[in-house]
Short mmCIF file of C-alpha atoms and ligand atoms in Angstrom, two decimals:
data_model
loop_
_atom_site.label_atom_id
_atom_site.label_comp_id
_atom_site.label_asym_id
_atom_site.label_seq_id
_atom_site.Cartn_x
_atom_site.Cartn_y
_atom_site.Cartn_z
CA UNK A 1 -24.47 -16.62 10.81
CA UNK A 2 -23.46 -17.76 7.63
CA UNK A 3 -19.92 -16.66 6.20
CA UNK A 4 -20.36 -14.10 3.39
CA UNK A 5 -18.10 -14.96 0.69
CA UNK A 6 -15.47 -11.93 0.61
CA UNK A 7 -16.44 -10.63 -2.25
CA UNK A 8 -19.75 -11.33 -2.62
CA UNK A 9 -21.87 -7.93 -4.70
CA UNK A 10 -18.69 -6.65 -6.04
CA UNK A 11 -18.04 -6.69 -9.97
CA UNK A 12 -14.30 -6.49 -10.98
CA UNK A 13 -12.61 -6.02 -14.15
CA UNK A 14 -9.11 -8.30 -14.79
CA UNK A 15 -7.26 -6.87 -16.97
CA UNK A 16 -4.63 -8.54 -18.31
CA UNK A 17 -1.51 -7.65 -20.53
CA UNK A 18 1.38 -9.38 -21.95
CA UNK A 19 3.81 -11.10 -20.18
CA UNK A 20 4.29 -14.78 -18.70
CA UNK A 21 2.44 -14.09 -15.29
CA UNK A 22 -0.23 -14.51 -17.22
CA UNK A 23 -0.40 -18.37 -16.18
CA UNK A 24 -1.03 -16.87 -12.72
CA UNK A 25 -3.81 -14.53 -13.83
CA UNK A 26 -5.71 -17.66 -14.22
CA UNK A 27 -5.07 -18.92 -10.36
CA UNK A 28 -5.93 -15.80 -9.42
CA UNK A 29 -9.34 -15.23 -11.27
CA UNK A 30 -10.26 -18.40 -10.11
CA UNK A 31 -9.88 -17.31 -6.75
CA UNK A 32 -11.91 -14.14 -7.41
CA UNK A 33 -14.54 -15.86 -8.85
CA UNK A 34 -14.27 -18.49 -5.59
CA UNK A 35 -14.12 -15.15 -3.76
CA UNK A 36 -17.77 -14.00 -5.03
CA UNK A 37 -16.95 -11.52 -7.32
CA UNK A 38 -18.49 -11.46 -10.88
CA UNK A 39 -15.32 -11.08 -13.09
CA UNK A 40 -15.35 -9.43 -16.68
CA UNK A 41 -11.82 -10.50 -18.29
CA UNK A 42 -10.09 -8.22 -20.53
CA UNK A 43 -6.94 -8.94 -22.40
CA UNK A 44 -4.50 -7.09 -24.49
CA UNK A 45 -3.10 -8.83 -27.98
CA UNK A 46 0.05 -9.51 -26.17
CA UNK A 47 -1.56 -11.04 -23.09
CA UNK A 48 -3.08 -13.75 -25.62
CA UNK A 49 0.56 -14.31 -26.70
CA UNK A 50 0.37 -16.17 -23.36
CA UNK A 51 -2.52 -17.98 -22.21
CA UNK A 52 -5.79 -18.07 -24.22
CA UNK A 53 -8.85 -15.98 -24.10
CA UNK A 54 -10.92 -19.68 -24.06
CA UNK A 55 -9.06 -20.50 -20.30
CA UNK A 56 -10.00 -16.93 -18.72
CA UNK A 57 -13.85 -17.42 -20.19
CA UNK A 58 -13.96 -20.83 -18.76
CA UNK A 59 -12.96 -19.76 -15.23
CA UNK A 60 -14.86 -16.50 -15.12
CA UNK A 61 -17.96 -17.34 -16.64
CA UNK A 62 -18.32 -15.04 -18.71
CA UNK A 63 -16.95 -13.73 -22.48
CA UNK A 64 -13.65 -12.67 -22.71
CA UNK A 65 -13.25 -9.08 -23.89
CA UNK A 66 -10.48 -7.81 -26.37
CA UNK A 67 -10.94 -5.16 -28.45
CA UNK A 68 -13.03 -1.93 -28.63
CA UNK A 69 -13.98 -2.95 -31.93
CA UNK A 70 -16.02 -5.52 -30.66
CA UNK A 71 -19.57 -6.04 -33.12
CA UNK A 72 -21.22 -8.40 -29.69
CA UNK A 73 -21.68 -4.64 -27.60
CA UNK A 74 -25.03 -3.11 -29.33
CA UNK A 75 -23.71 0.76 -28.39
CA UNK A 76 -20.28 -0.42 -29.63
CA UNK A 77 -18.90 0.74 -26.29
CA UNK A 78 -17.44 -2.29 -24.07
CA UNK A 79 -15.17 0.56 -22.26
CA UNK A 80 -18.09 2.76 -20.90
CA UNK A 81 -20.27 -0.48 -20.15
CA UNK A 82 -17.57 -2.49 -18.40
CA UNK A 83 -16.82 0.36 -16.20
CA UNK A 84 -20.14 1.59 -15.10
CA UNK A 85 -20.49 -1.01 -12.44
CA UNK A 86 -17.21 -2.03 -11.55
CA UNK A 87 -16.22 -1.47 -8.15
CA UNK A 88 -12.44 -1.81 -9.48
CA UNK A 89 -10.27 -2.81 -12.17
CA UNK A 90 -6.87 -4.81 -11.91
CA UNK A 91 -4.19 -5.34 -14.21
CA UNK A 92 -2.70 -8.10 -13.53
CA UNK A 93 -0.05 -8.45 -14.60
CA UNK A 94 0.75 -5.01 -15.98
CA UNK A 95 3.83 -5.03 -18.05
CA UNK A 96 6.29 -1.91 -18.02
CA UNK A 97 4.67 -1.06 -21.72
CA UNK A 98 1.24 -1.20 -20.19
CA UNK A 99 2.29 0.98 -17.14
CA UNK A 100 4.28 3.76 -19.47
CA UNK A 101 0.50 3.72 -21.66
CA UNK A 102 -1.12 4.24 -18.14
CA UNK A 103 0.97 6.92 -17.03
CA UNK A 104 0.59 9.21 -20.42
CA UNK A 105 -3.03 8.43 -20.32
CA UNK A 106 -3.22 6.27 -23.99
CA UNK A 107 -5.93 4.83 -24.77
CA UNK A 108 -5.44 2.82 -28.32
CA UNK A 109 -6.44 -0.62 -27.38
CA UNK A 110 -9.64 -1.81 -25.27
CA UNK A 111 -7.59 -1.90 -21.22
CA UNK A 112 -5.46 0.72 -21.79
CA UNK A 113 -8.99 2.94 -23.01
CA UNK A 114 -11.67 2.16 -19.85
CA UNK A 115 -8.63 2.74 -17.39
CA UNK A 116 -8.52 6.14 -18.89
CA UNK A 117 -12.91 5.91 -19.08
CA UNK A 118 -13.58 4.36 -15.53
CA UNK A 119 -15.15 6.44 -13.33
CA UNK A 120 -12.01 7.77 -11.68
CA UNK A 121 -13.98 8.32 -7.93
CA UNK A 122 -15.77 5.09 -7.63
CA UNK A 123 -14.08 2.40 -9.59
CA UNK A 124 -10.34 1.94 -8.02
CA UNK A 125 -7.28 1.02 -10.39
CA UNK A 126 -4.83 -1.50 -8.83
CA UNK A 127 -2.07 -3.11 -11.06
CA UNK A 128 0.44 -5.47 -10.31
CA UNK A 129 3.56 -5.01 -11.86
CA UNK A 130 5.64 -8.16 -13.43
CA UNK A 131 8.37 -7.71 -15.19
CA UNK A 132 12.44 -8.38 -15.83
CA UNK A 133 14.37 -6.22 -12.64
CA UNK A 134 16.53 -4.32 -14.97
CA UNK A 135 12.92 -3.60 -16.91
CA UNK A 136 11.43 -2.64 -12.99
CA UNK A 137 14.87 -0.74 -11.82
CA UNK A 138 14.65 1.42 -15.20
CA UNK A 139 14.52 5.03 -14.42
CA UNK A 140 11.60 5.65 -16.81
CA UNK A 141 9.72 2.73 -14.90
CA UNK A 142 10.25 3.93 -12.00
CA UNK A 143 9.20 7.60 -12.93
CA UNK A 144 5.69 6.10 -14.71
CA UNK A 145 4.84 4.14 -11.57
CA UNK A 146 5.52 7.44 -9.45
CA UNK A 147 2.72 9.08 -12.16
CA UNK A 148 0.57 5.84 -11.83
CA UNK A 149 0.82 6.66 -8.13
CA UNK A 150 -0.09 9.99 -8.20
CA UNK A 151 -3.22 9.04 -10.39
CA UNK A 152 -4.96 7.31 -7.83
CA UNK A 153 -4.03 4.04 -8.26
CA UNK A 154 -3.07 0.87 -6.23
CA UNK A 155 0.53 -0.86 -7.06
CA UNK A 156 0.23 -4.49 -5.50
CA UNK A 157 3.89 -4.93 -4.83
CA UNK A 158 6.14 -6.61 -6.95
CA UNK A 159 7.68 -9.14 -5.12
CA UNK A 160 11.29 -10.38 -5.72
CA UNK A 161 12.86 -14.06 -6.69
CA UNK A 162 13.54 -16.30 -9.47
CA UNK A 163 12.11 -14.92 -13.07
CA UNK A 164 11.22 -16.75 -15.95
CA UNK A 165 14.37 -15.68 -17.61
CA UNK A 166 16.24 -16.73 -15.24
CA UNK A 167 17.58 -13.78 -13.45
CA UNK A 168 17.00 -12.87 -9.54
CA UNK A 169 15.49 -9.99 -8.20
CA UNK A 170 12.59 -7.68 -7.97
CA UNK A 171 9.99 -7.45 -10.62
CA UNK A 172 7.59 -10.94 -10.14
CA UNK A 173 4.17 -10.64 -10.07
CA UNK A 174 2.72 -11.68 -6.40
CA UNK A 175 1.40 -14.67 -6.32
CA UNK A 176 -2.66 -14.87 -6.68
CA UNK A 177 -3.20 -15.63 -2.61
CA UNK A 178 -1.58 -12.19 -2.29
CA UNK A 179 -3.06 -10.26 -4.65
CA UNK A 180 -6.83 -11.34 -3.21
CA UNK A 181 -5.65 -10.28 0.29
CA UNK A 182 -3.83 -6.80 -1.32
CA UNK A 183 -7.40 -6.33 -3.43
CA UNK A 184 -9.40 -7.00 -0.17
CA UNK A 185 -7.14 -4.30 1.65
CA UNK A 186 -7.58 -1.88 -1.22
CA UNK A 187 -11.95 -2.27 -0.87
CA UNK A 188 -12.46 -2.85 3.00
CA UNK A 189 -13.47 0.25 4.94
CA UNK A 190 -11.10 2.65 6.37
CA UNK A 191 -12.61 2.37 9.82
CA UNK A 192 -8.89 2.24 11.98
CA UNK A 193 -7.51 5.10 9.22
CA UNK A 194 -4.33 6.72 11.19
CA UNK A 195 -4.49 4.33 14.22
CA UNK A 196 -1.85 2.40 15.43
CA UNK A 197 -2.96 -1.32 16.50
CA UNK A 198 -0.57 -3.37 18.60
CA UNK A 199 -1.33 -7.28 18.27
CA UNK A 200 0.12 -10.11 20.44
CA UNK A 201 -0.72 -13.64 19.34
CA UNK A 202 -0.05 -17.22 19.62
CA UNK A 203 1.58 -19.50 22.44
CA UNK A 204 4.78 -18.88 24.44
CA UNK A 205 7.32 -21.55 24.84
CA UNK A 206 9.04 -21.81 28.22
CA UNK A 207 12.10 -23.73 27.86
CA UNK A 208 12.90 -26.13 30.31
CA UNK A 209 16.82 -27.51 28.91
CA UNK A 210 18.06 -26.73 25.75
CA UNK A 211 15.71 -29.52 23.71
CA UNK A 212 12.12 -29.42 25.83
CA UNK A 213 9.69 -27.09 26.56
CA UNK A 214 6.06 -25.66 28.06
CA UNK A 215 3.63 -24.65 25.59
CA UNK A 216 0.18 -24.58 24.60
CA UNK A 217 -2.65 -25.39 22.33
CA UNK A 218 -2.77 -21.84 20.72
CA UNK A 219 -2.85 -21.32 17.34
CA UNK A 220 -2.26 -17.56 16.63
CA UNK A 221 -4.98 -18.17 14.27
CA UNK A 222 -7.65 -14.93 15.82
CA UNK A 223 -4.54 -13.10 16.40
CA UNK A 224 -3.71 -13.14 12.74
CA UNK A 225 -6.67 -12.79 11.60
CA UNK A 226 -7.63 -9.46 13.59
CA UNK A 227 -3.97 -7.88 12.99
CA UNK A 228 -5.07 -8.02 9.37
CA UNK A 229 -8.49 -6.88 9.72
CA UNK A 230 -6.94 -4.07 11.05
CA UNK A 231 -4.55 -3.58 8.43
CA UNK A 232 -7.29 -4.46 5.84
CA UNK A 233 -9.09 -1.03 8.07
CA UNK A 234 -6.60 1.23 7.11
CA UNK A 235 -4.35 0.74 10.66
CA UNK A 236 -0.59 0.33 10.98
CA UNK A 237 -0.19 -2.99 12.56
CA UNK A 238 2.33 -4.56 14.41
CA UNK A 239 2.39 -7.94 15.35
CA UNK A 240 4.31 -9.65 18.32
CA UNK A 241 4.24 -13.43 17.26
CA UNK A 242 4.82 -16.88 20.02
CA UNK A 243 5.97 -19.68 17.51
CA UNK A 244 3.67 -20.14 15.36
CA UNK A 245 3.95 -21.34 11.29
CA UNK A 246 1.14 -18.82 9.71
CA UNK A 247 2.29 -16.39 6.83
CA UNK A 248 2.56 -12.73 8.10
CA UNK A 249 -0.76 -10.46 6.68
CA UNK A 250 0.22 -8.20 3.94
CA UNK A 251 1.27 -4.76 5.47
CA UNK A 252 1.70 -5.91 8.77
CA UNK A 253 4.62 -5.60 10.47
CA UNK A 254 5.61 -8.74 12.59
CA UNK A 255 8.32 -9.26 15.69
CA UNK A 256 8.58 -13.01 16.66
CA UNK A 257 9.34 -14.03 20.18
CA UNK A 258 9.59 -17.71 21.88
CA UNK A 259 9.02 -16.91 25.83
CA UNK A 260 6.75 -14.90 27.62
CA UNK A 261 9.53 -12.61 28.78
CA UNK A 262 10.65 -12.22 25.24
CA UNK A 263 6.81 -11.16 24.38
CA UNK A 264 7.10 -8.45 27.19
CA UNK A 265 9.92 -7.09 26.29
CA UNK A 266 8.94 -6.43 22.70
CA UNK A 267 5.55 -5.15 23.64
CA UNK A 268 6.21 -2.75 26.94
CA UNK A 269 8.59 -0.82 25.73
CA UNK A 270 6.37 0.41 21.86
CA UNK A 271 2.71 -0.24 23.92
CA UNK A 272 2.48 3.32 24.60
CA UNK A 273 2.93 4.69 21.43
CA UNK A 274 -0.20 2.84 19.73
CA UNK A 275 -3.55 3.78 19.87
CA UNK A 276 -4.73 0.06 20.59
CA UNK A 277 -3.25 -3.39 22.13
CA UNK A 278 -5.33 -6.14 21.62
CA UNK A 279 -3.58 -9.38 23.78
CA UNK A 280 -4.44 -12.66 22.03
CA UNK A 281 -1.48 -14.27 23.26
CA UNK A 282 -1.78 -17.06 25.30
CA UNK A 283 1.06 -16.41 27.39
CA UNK A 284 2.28 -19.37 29.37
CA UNK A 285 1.42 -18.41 33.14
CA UNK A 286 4.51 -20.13 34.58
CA UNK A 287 7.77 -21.09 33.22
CA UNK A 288 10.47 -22.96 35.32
CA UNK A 289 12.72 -21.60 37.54
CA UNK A 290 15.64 -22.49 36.67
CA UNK A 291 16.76 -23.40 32.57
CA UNK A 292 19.08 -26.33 32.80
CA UNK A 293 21.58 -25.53 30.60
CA UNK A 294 21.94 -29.03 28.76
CA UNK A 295 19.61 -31.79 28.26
CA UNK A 296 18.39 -33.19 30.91
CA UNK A 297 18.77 -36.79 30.56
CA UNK A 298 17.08 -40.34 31.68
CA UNK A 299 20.15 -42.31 31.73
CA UNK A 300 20.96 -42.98 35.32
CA UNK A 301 17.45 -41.50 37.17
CA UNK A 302 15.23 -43.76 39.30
CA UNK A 303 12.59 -41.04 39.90
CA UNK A 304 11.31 -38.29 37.65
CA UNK A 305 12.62 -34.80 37.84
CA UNK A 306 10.72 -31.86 39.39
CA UNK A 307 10.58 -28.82 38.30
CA UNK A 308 10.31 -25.54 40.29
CA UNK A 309 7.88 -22.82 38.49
CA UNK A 310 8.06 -18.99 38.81
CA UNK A 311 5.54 -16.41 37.42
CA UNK A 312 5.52 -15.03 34.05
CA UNK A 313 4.68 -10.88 34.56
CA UNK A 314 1.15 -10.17 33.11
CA UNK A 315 2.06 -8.17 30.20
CA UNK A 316 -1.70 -7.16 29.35
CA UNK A 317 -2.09 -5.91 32.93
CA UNK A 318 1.56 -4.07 32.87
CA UNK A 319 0.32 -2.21 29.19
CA UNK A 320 -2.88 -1.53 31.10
CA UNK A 321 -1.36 0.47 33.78
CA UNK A 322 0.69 1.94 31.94
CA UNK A 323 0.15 6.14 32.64
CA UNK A 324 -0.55 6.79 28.45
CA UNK A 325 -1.89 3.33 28.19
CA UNK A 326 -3.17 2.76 24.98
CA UNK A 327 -7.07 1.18 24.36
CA UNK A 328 -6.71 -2.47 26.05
CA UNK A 329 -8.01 -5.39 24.74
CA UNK A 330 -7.85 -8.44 26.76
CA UNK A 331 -8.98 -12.19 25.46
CA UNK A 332 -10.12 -14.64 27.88
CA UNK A 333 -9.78 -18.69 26.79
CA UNK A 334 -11.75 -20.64 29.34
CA UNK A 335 -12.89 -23.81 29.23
CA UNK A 336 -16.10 -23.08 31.25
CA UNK A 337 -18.42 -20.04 32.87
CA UNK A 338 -16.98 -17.68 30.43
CA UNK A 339 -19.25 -14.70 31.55
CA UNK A 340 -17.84 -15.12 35.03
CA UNK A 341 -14.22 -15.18 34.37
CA UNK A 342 -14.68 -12.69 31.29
CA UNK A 343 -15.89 -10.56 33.51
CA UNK A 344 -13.38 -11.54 36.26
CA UNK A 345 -10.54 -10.45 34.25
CA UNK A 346 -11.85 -7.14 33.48
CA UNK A 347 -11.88 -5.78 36.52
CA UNK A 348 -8.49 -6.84 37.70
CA UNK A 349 -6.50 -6.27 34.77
CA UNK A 350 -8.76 -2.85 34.56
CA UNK A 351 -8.99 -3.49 31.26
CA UNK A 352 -12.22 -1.78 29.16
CA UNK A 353 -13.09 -4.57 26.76
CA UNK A 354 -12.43 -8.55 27.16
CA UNK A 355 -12.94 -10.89 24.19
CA UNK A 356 -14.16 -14.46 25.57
CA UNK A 357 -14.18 -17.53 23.87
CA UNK A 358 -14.58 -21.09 24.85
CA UNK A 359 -10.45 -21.96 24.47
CA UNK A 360 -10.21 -25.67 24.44
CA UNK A 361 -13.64 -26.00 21.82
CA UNK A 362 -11.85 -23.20 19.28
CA UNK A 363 -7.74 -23.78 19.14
CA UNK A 364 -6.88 -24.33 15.79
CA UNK A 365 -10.27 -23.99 14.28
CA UNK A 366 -11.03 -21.45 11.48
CA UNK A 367 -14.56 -20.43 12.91
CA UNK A 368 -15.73 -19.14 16.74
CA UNK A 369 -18.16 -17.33 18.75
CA UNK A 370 -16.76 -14.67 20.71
CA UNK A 371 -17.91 -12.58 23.70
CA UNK A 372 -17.46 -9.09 24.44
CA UNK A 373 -17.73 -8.51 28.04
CA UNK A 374 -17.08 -4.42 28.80
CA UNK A 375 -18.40 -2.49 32.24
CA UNK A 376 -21.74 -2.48 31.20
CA UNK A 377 -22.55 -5.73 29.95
CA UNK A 378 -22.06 -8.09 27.27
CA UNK A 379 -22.84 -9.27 23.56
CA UNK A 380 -21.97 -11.66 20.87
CA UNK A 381 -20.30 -11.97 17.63
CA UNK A 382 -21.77 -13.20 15.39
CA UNK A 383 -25.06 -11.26 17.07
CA UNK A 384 -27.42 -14.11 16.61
CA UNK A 385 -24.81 -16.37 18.81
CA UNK A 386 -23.84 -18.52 16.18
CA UNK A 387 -20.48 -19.37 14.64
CA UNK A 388 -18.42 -17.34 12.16
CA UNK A 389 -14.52 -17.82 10.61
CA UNK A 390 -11.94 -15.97 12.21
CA UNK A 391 -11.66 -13.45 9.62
CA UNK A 392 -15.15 -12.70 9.72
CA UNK A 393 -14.85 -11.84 13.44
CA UNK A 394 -11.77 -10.07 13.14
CA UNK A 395 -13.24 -7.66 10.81
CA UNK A 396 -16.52 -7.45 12.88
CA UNK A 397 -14.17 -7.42 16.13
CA UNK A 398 -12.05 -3.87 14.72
CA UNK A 399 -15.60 -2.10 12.90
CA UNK A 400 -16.26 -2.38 16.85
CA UNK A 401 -13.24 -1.43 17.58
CA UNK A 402 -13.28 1.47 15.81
CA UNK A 403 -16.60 2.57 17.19
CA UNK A 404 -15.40 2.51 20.56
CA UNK A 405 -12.24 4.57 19.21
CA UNK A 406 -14.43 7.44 17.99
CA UNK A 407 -17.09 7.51 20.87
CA UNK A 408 -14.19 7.94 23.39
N1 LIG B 1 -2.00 -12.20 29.28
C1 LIG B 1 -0.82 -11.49 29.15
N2 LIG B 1 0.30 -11.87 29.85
C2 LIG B 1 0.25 -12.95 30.68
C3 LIG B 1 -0.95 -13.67 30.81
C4 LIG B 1 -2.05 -13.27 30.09
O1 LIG B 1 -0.76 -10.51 28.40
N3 LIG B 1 1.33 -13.30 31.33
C5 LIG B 1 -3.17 -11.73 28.55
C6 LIG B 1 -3.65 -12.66 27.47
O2 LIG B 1 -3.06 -12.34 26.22
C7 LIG B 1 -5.15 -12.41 27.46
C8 LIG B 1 -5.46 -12.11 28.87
O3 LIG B 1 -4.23 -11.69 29.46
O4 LIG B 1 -5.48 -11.27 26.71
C9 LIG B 1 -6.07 -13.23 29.67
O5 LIG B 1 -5.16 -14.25 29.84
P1 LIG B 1 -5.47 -15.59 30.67
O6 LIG B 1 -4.25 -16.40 30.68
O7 LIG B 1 -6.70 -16.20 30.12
O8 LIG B 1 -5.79 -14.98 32.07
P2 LIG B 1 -5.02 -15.11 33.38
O9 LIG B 1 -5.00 -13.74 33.94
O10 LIG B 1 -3.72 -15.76 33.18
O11 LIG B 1 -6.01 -16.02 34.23
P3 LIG B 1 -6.20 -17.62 34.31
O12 LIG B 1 -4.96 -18.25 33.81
O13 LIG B 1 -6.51 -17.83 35.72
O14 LIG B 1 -7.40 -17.93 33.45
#
């Protein structure tokens, strides 16, 4: 199976008005363009204040469009023919003047007037706000974003830090990394609409003195990846982490843990009241016995120390038998007969789906196979038994999912 470039079919519209995230706009359409997407740029007078028309035209492709007046259209109509097969339009960034001209519905310069022309049902709006924070925390701001809102349209965050003018606080555009994975969010299918997804992912460190530890290969990588697939479905998503250094998914709400017993602790007690738990942990079996309180040294030792283990509790059996449990999803890392010991674990941890995969062959690689093995058999993603990236699966893992969810 080859990868499908995220955006691959979709036409977008990037609009841009004035402000200095416009040096981002041009990370950001290159990673649209990267993405797939065929990108029509559009930019107000002020947003050429700030970067040039010539940079945006190199990286999309494509002419840059700024004004209505423009002779190049034949029908003299770039609003009605950029809109007609866009699948969405984003301002980024949208300034608090561009907002305020969204929310009263103006349409006196070429963005501000196919935002107003798009065809409201098919082609989404999504802006992302950058701007001072005294500009953002303005009451009249605040009361055109609410009417933005209420218009249909997308607001892809701010986010809050350093500003160009050197104040702190809320009111920077997002960065171009998140404003692909918000836009993704915004078109992927609401398959998991109204569900609640529980996700556990990554290794579990068993500490052995204050300094040393048990752990394992595990990457969190599919765990990440399928807790925003589900997100990107429409679920709410939380997202019980082992250590692990990967950014948190947009929207997804993430508890970190060390240990095993940490990991059941935050999942038991919340399992219940989701509508899925899908256990991609790779919770350490065994941890030892005792913790030695501090470091246990060399100095002085003419034979190695032993260490006494004790059994970690299964938390994907314990959320199984629980008497409202919610939709179990159990992986299986082996390292050989997969079928066997897919199927194995099903049956004890009476479980109704387990994800295989071939551990040692995928930990901490970006693409897989992986096998569903339920009561009545067993198939592949991708189908055809080849490889796909994480995301990829994760997304074809919770469409499944969601099947499942409405057939039962
Ligand atoms: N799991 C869990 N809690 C544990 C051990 C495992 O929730 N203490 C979950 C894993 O997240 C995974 C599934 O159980 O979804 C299978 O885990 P695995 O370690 O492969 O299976 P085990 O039952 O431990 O069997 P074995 O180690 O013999 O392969």
């Amino acid at each position: 199976m080859t990868d499908r470039p995220d955006l691959a079919g979709r036409r977008l519209v990037l609009g841009l008005s004035g402000g200095i995230a416009c040096y981002k706009s041009a990370e950001f359409l290159r990673l649209l363009v990267k993405a797939g997407a065929e990108v029509d740029v559009v930019m107000t007078e002020a947003a050429t204040q700030f970067i040039t028309p010539t940079t945006m035209q190199a990286l999309s492709n494509r002419p840059v469009q700024l004004s209505q007046w423009d002779a190049r259209e034949p029908n003299a109509m770039p609003h009605i023919n950029l809109t007609r097969h866009a699948d969405a339009v984003i301002v980024a960034p949208a300034s608090a003047d561009f907002i305020a001209k969204l929310a009263q519905g103006r349409a006196d310069e070429l963005l501000s007037l196919l935002c107003l022309a798009r065809p409201i049902e098919r082609c989404k709006l999504l802006v992302a706000p950058a701007m001072n924070r005294e500009m953002w925390a303005h009451p009249a701001t605040r009361r055109n974003l609410q009417a933005v809102r209420g218009d249909g349209a997308f607001v892809l965050g701010p986010g809050n830090g350093d500003q160009a003018c050197g104040e702190t606080g809320d009111g920077r555009m997002l960065e171009p990394a998140e404003l692909l994975e918000d836009l993704l969010g915004v078109l992927a299918p609401k398959h998991l609409a109204g569900r609640t997804v529980l996700v556990t992912a990554g290794p579990t460190f068993e500490s052995i003195d204050p300094v040393r530890g048990i752990t394992n290969h595990s990457s969190g990588k599919m765990g990440f990846a399928i807790a925003r697939a589900a997100r990107e479905a429409g679920a709410d998503v939380t997202l019980v982490a082992g250590p692990v250094h990967l950014p948190t998914p947009r929207g997804v709400r993430r508890v970190d843990v060390t240990s095993a017993q940490q990991m059941y602790d935050a999942v038991l007690p919340q399992a219940a009241a989701h509508d899925v738990f899908i256990a991609t942990a790779a919770v350490a079996d065994w941890r030892p016995a005792k913790l030695s309180e501090h470091k246990i040294k060399k100095e002085g030792k003419k034979v190695a120390p032993q260490f006494e283990l004790t059994e970690n509790a299964d938390i994907l059996a314990a959320v199984a038998a629980l008497p409202d449990a919610p939709y179990c999803v159990g992986f299986a890392a082996e390292s050989e007969n997969l079928l066997e010991h897919a199927r194995a674990k099903l049956v004890r941890k009476k479980l109704p789906l387990i994800v295989g995969n071939l551990g040692p062959a995928t930990f901490g690689r970006d693409d897989n196979t992986l096998m569903l093995v339920d009561a009545k058999g067993h198939s592949t993603l991708p189908a055809d038994g080849g490889t796909a990236d994480k995301l990829t699966l994760a997304r074809a893992l919770v469409a499944e999912l969601a099947q499942r969810l409405a057939a039962a």
